[in-house]
Amino acid sequence: MPRCSSSSATTPSASDQRQRWPSYAGACPIPASSGKTNRHRLNRGGNRQANAALYRVVIVRMRGHQPTLDYVRRRTAEGKSKLEIIRCLKRFVAREIFGYLCRPPGPPKTAPATA
């Protein structure tokens, strides 16, 4: 699923792949609304290994990554639960990782010459 190619005739567009990636990784929200409450829950489907990797990245970031800590504080002040915050962060991390997966390879890095 997370393949990016230059041929658009046989593969879906990059924006379609970008939208499907969180679903593939199990990080997309699922509506869990009832009555007047509008909520979402974590997706338990998708690729479990990718979902577990996203979870680990989010938990590590919640411990020491300053922008993530600021985000958690802001969302907690808005009244979001820890699970809701983790769900949002997993989706963000999934989009970020997708960008790295589809980045064209750069020039090979050479080791600096030592004299």
XYZ file of C-alpha atoms in Angstrom:
115
model
C 0.000 0.000 0.000
C 2.521 2.718 0.914
C 4.173 2.778 -2.492
C 4.654 5.954 -4.430
C 5.497 5.786 -8.081
C 5.886 8.162 -10.942
C 3.363 6.311 -13.128
C -0.059 7.763 -12.448
C -1.789 5.611 -15.088
C -1.669 2.390 -13.068
C -1.547 3.638 -9.489
C -3.815 5.944 -7.508
C -2.781 9.551 -7.146
C -0.537 10.590 -4.279
C -3.392 12.406 -2.555
C -5.511 9.226 -2.658
C -2.635 7.238 -1.176
C -2.059 9.925 1.456
C -5.697 9.698 2.517
C -5.687 5.886 2.642
C -2.409 5.521 4.525
C -3.845 6.226 8.029
C -6.590 3.684 7.348
C -4.004 1.106 6.270
C -1.998 1.776 9.429
C -5.092 1.666 11.649
C -4.821 5.319 12.665
C -7.988 6.693 11.068
C -10.887 7.790 13.273
C -14.101 5.792 13.375
C -17.331 7.622 14.259
C -18.654 6.524 17.644
C -21.411 9.078 18.104
C -24.644 8.535 19.934
C -27.404 11.046 20.470
C -26.031 14.549 20.838
C -22.446 13.399 21.416
C -20.119 13.670 18.413
C -17.092 11.454 19.071
C -14.575 9.240 17.322
C -12.769 6.152 18.534
C -9.514 4.427 17.652
C -9.533 2.122 14.669
C -8.721 -1.433 15.759
C -8.290 -2.622 12.170
C -5.582 -2.118 9.598
C -2.009 -3.265 9.759
C -1.416 -4.105 13.418
C 2.366 -3.816 13.194
C 2.121 -0.343 11.670
C -0.436 0.628 14.313
C 1.835 -0.639 17.101
C 4.783 1.286 15.649
C 2.711 4.487 15.479
C 1.630 3.970 19.092
C 5.244 3.593 20.236
C 6.303 6.719 18.367
C 3.454 8.705 19.937
C 4.171 7.465 23.473
C 7.882 8.305 23.150
C 7.046 11.744 21.761
C 4.613 12.344 24.620
C 7.470 11.785 27.052
C 10.075 14.146 25.687
C 9.240 15.866 22.374
C 8.482 19.484 23.279
C 6.054 20.289 20.418
C 4.105 17.122 21.275
C 4.064 18.014 24.966
C 2.689 21.454 24.095
C 0.017 19.839 21.910
C -0.966 17.434 24.718
C -1.266 20.317 27.195
C -3.411 22.333 24.782
C -5.726 19.419 23.954
C -6.043 18.473 27.633
C -7.104 22.050 28.388
C -9.758 21.655 25.650
C -11.157 18.685 27.567
C -9.839 15.831 25.404
C -8.989 12.520 27.055
C -5.566 10.899 26.776
C -6.906 8.271 24.350
C -8.399 10.964 22.106
C -5.093 12.823 22.120
C -3.203 9.634 21.238
C -5.641 8.985 18.368
C -5.024 12.474 16.956
C -1.257 12.160 17.361
C -1.208 8.747 15.659
C -2.953 10.228 12.650
C -0.478 13.117 12.549
C 2.515 10.774 12.817
C 1.039 8.526 10.094
C 0.834 11.510 7.726
C 4.377 12.526 8.640
C 5.744 9.019 8.003
C 3.896 8.826 4.684
C 5.777 11.934 3.593
C 9.073 10.196 4.337
C 8.010 7.025 2.514
C 7.154 8.926 -0.677
C 10.117 11.256 -0.700
C 12.321 10.757 -3.755
C 15.711 9.303 -2.884
C 18.402 11.891 -2.481
C 21.938 11.753 -3.764
C 24.113 9.120 -2.071
C 25.941 10.430 0.940
C 29.662 10.006 0.969
C 31.775 9.706 4.057
C 33.915 12.760 4.774
C 37.552 12.297 3.888
C 39.837 12.040 6.876
C 43.400 13.218 6.613
